[in-house]
Structures are given as C-alpha cells and as structure tokens.
mmCIF file of C-alpha atoms in Angstrom:
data_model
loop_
_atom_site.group_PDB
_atom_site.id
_atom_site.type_symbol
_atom_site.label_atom_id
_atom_site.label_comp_id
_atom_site.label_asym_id
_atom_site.label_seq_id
_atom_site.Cartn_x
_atom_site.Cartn_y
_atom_site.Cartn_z
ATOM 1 C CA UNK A 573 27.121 -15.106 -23.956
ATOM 2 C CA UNK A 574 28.152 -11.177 -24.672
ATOM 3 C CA UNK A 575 26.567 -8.915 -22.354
ATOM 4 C CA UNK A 576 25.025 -5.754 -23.784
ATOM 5 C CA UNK A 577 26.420 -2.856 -21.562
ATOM 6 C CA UNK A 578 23.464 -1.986 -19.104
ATOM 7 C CA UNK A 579 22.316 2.020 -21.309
ATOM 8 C CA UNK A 580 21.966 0.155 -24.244
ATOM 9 C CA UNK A 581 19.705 -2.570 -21.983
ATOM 10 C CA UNK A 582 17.937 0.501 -20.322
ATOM 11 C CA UNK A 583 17.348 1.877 -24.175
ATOM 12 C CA UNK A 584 16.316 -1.580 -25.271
ATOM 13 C CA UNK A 585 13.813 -1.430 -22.776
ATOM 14 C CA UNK A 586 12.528 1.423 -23.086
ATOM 15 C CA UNK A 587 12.065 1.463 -26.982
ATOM 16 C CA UNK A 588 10.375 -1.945 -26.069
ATOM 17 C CA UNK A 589 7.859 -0.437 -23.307
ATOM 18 C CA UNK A 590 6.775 1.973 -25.574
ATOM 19 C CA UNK A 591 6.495 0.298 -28.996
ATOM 20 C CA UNK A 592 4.406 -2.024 -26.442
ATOM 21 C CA UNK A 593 2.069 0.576 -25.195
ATOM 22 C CA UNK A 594 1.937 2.556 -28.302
ATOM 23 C CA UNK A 595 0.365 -0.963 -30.216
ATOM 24 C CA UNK A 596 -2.229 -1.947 -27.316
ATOM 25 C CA UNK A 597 -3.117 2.118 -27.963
ATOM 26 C CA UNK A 598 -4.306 1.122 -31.421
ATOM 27 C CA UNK A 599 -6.044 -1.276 -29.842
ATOM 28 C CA UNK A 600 -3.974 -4.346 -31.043
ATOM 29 C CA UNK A 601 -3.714 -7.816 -29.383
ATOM 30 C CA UNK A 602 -0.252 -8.570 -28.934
ATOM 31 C CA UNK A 603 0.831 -12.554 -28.610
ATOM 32 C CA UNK A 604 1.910 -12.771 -24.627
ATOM 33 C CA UNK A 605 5.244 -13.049 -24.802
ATOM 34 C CA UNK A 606 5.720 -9.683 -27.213
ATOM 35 C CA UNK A 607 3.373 -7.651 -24.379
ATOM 36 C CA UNK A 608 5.191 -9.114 -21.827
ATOM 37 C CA UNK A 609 8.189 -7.705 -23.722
ATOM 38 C CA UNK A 610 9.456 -5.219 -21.736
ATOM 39 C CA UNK A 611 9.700 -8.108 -18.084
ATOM 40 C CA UNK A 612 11.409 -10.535 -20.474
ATOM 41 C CA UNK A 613 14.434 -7.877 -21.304
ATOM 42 C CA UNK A 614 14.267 -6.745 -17.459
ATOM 43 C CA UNK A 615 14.810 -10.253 -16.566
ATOM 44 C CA UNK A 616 17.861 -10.668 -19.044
ATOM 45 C CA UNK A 617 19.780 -7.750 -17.588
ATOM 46 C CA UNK A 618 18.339 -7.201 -13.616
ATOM 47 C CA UNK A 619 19.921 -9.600 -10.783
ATOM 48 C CA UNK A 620 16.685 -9.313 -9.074
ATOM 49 C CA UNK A 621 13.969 -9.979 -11.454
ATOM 50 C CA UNK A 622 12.913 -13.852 -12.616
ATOM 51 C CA UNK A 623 10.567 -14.779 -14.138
ATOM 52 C CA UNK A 624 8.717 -18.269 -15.246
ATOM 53 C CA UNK A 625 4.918 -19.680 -15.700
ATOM 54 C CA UNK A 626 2.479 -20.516 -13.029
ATOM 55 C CA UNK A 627 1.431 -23.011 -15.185
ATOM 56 C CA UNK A 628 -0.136 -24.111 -19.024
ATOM 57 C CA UNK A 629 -3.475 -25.587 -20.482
ATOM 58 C CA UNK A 630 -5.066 -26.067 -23.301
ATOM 59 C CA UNK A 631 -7.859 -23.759 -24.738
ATOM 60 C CA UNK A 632 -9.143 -25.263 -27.653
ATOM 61 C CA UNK A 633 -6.007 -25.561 -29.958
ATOM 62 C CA UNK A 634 -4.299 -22.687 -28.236
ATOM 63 C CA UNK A 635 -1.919 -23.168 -25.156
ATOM 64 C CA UNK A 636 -2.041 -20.574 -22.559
ATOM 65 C CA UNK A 637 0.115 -19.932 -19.646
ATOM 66 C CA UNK A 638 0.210 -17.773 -16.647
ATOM 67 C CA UNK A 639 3.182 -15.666 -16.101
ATOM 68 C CA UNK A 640 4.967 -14.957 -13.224
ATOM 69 C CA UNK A 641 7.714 -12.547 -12.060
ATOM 70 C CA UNK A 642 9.398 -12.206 -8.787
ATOM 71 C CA UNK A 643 11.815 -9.358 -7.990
ATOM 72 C CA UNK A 644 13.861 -9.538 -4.541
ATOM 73 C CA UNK A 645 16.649 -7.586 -4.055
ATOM 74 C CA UNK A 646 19.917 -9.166 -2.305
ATOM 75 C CA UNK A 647 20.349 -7.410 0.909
ATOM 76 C CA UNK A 648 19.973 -9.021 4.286
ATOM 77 C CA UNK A 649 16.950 -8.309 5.896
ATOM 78 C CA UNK A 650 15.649 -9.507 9.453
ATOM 79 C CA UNK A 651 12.368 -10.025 7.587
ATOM 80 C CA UNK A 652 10.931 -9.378 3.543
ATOM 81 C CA UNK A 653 7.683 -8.262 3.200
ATOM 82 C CA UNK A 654 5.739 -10.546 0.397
ATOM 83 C CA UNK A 655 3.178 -8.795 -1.622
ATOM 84 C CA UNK A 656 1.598 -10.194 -4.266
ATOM 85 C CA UNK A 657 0.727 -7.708 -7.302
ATOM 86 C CA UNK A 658 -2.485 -9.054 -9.970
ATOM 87 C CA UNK A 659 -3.232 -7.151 -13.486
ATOM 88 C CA UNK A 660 -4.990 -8.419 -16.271
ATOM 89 C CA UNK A 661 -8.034 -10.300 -14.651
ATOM 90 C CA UNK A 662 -10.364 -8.837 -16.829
ATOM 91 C CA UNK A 663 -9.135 -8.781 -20.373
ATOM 92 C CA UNK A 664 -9.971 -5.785 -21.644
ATOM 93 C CA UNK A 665 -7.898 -3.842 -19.259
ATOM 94 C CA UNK A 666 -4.811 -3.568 -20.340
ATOM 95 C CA UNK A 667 -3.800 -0.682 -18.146
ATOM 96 C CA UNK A 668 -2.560 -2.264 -15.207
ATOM 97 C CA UNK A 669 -0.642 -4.605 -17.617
ATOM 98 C CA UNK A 670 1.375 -1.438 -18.588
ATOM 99 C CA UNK A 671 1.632 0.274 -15.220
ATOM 100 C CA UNK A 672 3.007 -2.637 -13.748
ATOM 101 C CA UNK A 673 5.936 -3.404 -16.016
ATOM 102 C CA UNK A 674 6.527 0.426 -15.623
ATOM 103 C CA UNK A 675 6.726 -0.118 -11.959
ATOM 104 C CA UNK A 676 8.897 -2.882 -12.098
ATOM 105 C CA UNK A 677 11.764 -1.077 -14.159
ATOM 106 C CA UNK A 678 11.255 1.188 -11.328
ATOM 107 C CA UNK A 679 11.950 -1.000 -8.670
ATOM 108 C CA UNK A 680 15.767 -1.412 -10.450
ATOM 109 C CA UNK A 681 16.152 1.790 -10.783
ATOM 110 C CA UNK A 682 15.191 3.058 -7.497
ATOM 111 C CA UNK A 683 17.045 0.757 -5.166
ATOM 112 C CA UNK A 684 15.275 1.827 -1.898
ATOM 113 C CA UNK A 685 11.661 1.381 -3.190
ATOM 114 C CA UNK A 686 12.285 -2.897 -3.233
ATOM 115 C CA UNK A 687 14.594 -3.014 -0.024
ATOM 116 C CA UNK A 688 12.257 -5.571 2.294
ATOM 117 C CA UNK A 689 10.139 -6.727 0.108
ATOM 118 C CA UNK A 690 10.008 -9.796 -2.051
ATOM 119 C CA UNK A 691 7.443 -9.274 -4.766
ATOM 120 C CA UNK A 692 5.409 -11.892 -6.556
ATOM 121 C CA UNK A 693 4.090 -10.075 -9.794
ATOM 122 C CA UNK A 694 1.071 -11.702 -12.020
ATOM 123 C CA UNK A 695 0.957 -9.184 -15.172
ATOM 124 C CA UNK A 696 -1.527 -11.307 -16.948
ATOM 125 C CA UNK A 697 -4.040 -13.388 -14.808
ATOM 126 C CA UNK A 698 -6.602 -13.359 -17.267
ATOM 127 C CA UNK A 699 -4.762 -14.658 -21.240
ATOM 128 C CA UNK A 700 -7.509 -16.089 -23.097
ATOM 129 C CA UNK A 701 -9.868 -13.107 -22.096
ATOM 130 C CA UNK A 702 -7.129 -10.647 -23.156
ATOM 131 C CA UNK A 703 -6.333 -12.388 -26.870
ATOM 132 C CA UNK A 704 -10.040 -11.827 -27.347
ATOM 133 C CA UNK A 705 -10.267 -8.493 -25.650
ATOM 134 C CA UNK A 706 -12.833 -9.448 -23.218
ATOM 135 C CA UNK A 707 -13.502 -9.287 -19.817
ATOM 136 C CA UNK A 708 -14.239 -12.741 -19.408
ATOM 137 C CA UNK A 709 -12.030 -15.056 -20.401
ATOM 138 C CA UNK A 710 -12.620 -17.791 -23.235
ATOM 139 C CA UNK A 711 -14.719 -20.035 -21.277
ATOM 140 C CA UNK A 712 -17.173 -16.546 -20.451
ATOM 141 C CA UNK A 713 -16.855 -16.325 -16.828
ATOM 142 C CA UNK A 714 -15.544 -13.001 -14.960
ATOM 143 C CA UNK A 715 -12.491 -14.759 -13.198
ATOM 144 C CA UNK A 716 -12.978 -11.917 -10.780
ATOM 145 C CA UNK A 717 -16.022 -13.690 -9.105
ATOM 146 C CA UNK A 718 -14.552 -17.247 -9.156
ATOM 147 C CA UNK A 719 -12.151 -17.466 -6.377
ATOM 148 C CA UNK A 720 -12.497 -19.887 -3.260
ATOM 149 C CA UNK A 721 -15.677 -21.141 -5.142
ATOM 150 C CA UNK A 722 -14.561 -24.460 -6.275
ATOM 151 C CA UNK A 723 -13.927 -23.018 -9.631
ATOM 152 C CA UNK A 724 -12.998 -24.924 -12.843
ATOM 153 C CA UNK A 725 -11.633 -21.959 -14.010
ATOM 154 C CA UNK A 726 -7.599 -23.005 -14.552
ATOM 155 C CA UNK A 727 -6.439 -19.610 -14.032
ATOM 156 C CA UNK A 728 -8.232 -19.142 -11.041
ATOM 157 C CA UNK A 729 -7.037 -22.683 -9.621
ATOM 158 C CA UNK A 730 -3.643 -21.956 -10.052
ATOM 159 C CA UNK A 731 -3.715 -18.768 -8.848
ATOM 160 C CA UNK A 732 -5.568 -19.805 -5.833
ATOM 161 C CA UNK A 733 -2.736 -22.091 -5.551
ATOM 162 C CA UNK A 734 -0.108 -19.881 -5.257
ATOM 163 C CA UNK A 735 -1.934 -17.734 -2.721
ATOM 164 C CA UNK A 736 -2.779 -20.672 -0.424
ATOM 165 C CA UNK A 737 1.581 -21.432 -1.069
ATOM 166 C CA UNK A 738 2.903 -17.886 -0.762
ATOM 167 C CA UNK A 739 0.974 -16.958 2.292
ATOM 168 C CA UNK A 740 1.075 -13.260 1.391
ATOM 169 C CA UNK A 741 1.312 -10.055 3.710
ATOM 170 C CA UNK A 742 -0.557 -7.865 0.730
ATOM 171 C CA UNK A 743 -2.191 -8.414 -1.990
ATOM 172 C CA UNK A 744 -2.624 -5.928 -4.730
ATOM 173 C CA UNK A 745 -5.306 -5.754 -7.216
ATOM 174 C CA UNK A 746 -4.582 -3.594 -10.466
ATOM 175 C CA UNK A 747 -8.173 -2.734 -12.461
ATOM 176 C CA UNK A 748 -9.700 0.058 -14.911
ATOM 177 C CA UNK A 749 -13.384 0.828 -15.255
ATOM 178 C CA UNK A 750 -16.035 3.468 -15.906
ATOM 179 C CA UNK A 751 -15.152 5.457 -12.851
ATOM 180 C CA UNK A 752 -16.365 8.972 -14.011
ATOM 181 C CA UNK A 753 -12.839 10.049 -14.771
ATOM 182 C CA UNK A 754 -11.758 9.120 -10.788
ATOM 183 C CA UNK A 755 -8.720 7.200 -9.701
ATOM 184 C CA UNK A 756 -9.933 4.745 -7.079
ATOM 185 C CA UNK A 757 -8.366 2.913 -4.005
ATOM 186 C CA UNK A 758 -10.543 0.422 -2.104
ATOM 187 C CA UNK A 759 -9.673 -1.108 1.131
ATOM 188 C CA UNK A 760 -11.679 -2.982 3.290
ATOM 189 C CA UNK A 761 -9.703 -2.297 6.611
ATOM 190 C CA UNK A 762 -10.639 1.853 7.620
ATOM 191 C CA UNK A 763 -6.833 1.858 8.342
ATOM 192 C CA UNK A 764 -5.490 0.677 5.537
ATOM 193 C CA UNK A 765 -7.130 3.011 3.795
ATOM 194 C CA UNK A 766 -6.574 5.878 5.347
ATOM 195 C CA UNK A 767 -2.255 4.921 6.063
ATOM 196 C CA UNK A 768 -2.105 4.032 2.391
ATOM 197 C CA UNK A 769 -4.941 3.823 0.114
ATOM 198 C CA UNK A 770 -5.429 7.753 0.864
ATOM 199 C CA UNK A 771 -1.717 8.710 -0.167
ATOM 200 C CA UNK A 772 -2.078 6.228 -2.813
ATOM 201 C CA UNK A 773 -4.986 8.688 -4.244
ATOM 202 C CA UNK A 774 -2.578 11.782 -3.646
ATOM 203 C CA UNK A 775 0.315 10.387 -5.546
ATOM 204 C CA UNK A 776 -1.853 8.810 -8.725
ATOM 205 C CA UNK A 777 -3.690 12.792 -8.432
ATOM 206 C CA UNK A 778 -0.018 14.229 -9.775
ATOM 207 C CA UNK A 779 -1.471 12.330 -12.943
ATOM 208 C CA UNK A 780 -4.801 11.891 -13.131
ATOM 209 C CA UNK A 781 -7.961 14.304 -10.698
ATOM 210 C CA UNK A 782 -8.569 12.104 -7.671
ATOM 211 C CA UNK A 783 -12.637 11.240 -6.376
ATOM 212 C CA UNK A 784 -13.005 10.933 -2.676
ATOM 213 C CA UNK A 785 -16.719 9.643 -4.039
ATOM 214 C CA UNK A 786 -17.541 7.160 -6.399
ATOM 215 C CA UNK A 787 -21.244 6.493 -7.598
ATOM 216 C CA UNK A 788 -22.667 3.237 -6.520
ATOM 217 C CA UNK A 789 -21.626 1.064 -9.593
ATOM 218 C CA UNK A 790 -18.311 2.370 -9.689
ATOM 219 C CA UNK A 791 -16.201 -0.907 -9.223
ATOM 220 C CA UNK A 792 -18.772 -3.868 -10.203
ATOM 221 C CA UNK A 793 -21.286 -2.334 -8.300
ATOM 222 C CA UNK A 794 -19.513 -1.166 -5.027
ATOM 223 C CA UNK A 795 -19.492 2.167 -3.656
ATOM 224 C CA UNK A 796 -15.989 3.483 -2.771
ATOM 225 C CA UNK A 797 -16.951 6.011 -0.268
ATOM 226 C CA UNK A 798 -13.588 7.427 0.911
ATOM 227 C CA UNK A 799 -11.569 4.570 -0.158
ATOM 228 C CA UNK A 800 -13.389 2.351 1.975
ATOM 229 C CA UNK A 801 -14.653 -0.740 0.810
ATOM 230 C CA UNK A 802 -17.247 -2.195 3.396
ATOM 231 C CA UNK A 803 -18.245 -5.166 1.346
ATOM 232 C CA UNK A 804 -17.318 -7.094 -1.263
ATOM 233 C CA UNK A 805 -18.496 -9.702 -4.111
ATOM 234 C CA UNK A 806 -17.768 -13.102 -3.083
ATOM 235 C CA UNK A 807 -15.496 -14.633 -5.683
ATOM 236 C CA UNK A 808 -12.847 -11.197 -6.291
ATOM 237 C CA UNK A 809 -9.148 -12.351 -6.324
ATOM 238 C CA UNK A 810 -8.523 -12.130 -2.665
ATOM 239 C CA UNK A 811 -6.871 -14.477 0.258
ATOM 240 C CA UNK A 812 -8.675 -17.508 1.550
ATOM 241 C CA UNK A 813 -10.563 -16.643 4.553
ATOM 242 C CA UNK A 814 -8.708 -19.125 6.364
ATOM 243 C CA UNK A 815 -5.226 -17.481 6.153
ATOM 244 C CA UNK A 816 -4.118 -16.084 9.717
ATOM 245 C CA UNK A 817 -2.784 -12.857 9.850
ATOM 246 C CA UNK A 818 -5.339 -12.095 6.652
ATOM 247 C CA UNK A 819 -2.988 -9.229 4.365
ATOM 248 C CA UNK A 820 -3.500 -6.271 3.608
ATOM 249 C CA UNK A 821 -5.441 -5.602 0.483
ATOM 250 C CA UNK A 822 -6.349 -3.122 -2.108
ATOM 251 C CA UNK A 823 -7.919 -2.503 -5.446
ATOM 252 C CA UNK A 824 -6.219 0.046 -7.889
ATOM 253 C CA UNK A 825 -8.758 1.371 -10.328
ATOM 254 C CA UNK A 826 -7.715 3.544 -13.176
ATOM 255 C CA UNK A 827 -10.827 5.406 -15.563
ATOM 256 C CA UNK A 828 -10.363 3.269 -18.809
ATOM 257 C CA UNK A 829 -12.340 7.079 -20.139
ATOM 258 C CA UNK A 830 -8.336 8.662 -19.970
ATOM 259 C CA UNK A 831 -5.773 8.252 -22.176
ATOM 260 C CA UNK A 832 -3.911 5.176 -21.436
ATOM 261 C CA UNK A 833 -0.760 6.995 -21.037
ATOM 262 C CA UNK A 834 -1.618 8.491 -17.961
ATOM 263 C CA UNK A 835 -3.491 5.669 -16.430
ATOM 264 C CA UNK A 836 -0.339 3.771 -16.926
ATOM 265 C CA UNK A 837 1.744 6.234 -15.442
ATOM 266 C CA UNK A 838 -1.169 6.845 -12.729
ATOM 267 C CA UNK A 839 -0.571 3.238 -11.338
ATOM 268 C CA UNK A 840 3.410 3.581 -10.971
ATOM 269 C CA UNK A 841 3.135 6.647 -8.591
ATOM 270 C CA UNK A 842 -0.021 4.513 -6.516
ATOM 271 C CA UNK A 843 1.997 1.408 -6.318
ATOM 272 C CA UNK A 844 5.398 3.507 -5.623
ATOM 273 C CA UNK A 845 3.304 4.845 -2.545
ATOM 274 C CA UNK A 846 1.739 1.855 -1.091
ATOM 275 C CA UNK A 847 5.229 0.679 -0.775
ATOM 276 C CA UNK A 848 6.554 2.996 0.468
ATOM 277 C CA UNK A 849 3.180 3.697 2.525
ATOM 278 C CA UNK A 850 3.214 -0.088 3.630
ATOM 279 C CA UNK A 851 6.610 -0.071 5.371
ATOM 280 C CA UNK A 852 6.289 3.020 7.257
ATOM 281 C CA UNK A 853 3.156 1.440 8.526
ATOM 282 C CA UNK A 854 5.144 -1.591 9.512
ATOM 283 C CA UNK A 855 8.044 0.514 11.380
ATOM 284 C CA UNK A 856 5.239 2.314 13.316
ATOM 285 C CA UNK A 857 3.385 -1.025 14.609
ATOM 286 C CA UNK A 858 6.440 -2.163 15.609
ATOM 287 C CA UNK A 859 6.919 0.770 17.667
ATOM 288 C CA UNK A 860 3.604 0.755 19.567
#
C-alpha cells in the first residue's frame, strides 16, 4: 500500500471535516461512516488513533453499530490517565459529534495535550436517534436516562459494558441544549468544578459568552449554579455507583441557539482545558 505523504493527509482531512460540518449545517443526515469521515482518515495516517465498533444490532432492517476510537500516544509513562469521552446521546445534537473529531486531530497535532492519557472516544452513542434526527433513539427512549437501570436499550448495554471493563478515571459527557446562549460545565464534585470545569468555561468563552447561571431547566431540568451540579437524573451516562475510586465527571453543554461553527470550535478549547486542567490537578495531589 502507497502512503499519501502526511500535508496531503492533513488536507484530506481537513477538506473532509468541513465538507462534513458544512452538510450536517444544512441539516442533512449523513450515513455513519461518511460523518465519521474525518476519524476514519485520522486513523489511516495517525500511529495513535484506532478505531473499531463496540458492537452491532439490528433495528428493523437497518444494522447499527457503535463506534469506538482510542488514541494513546507511545511514550512510557509510570501511569496513563483513561478518560472516556461520549457525544451523540441525544440525536439531534450533532455538535459534540463535530467538536470531538476536531479535538482529536488536535491531539496529533499537539503532541503534549495526549502525553498520559489513553483516551476511549464514543462519537456516536446514540445512531438510530441521529439517522432520524431525534433525541431519542428509534425505540423512543432518551438513552440519557437509561443507564444502570436494567435497560433493554442495546446502546446503553454495551456502553454500560465498556464502562464496567474500562474502569475509567473521567468520564466526559459532550451535549447541546436551550441554554440561553450559555456554555455550560456541570460537575458534581465542588472541586472539580472549580480546578477544571471553571477554566473549562474560560477557554470555551474565547468562542462563545460564558453563564456562571443557568435557569432551572437548563440541562433536562437541572440548575447549573456555578458549574456545580448537586443532583442528578438517575439514568444519565455516568459510572456505576459501585466503581471505587468513582472518576471524575463532567457535562459539556454547548447552546444549540449559536451557529454550529462555534459550538464546535467551543468544545475543542473546553476539552483542550480539562486535559490539560485534569493533569495539573493530578501533579498537585500527588504533591500534598
């Protein structure tokens, strides 16, 4: 097999991202594999990115499957740092679809941003809900309130599944909503939110205005407060309560109200920062 030299990958990928984005702008449905585009060129040319299916079923006469994408870089480390990243679980937002294979061409090019951390990266959790542009998926349920409820559900099963296997240390949650034009970042640990949901906020505000406030209702009904999420829905894509040391975990929430274009680019400077947030956070534990 010829290699193509690695600029005319980088322009291949790029014309890809944005012929991508510029189609779910019109507000077309894309088959998965050509929105997933831009991952599946990454993979062919980056040494750190694969990528493969959680699983498949059948939906009617349609078979689905449930992507997944891991990106580790090489060097020795005492210890990686396993986060798990989730977009898509409602259908109809397709902005954290974007963002995140944005962030991921980021993590080649900006070697330092991956170093520790081994990545586990679900751009699509929710297929048959996004083919009909839904928030639910086919079978009408908000996956987003079935987890570590027995569900049926097969994408929430197998995504349980590979939270119960890969034991995370974070989990990331990538949404959009009727914020009021706010960028939100919930956190149910005070800490966490302040060490790196607040500079999360600050980095996403270079892009889109940040709200320290959101009205109750502003994620499914919760009210962000200061980034602070007290309580919770049972049933949100979270870990088991069983797992010992629980993760850290946030929400991302983009206002579907702005262009997509800056939402997209609004959750590559938040997820840049938790990172980046996350390890310092790490280094100074381990110095108390």
């Amino acid at each position: 097999m010829i290699e193509a030299p690695e600029d005319d990958m980088r322009t291949l990928w790029q014309e890809s991202a944005e012929s991508v984005a510029a189609q779910v702008m019109e507000g077309l449905r894309l088959p998965v594999k050509d929105l997933l585009m831009p991952l599946l060129l990454q993979v062919a040319s980056s040494p750190y990115l694969k990528g493969d299916s959680v699983g498949f079923w059948e939906d009617g006469h349609s078979r689905l499957w449930l992507p997944r994408f891991t990106f580790q870089r090489t060097q020795v480390v005492k210890r990686r740092i396993r986060v798990g990243i989730f977009a898509g679980i409602h259908g109809d937002e397709p902005a954290g679809i974007l963002g995140l294979m944005d962030f991921v061409r980021m993590l080649d090019d900006q070697p330092e941003l991956g170093r520790e951390y081994e990545l586990w990266i679900y751009p699509l959790c929710n297929p048959s809900g996004y083919l009909a542009g839904q928030r639910c998926s086919a079978n009408g349920r908000d996956l987003n309130r079935e987890f570590w409820k027995n569900s049926t559900e097969p994408e929430v099963s197998m995504l349980e599944q590979e939270i119960l296997k890969r034991n995370f240390d974070g989990i990331l949650s990538l949404h959009s909503g009727d914020t009021g034009g706010g960028f939100y970042g919930l956190a149910q640990d005070p800490l966490i939110a302040e060490q790196m949901v607040a500079p999360a906020l600050q980095a996403a505000d270079r892009i889109l205005s940040q709200t320290e406030g959101a009205p109750s209702g502003g994620l499914g009904g919760f009210h962000a407060g200061k980034g602070v999420q007290p309580s919770r829905y049972d049933g949100i894509l979270c870990a088991p309560p069983t797992q010992q040391p629980q993760p850290f975990e946030v929400i991302l929430e983009s206002p579907q109200g702005a262009p997509l274009e800056l939402q997209r680019k609004a959750f590559v400077m938040a997820m840049r920062e938790i990172l980046q947030s996350y390890r310092g956070f790490i280094a100074y534990g381990a110095d108390l």
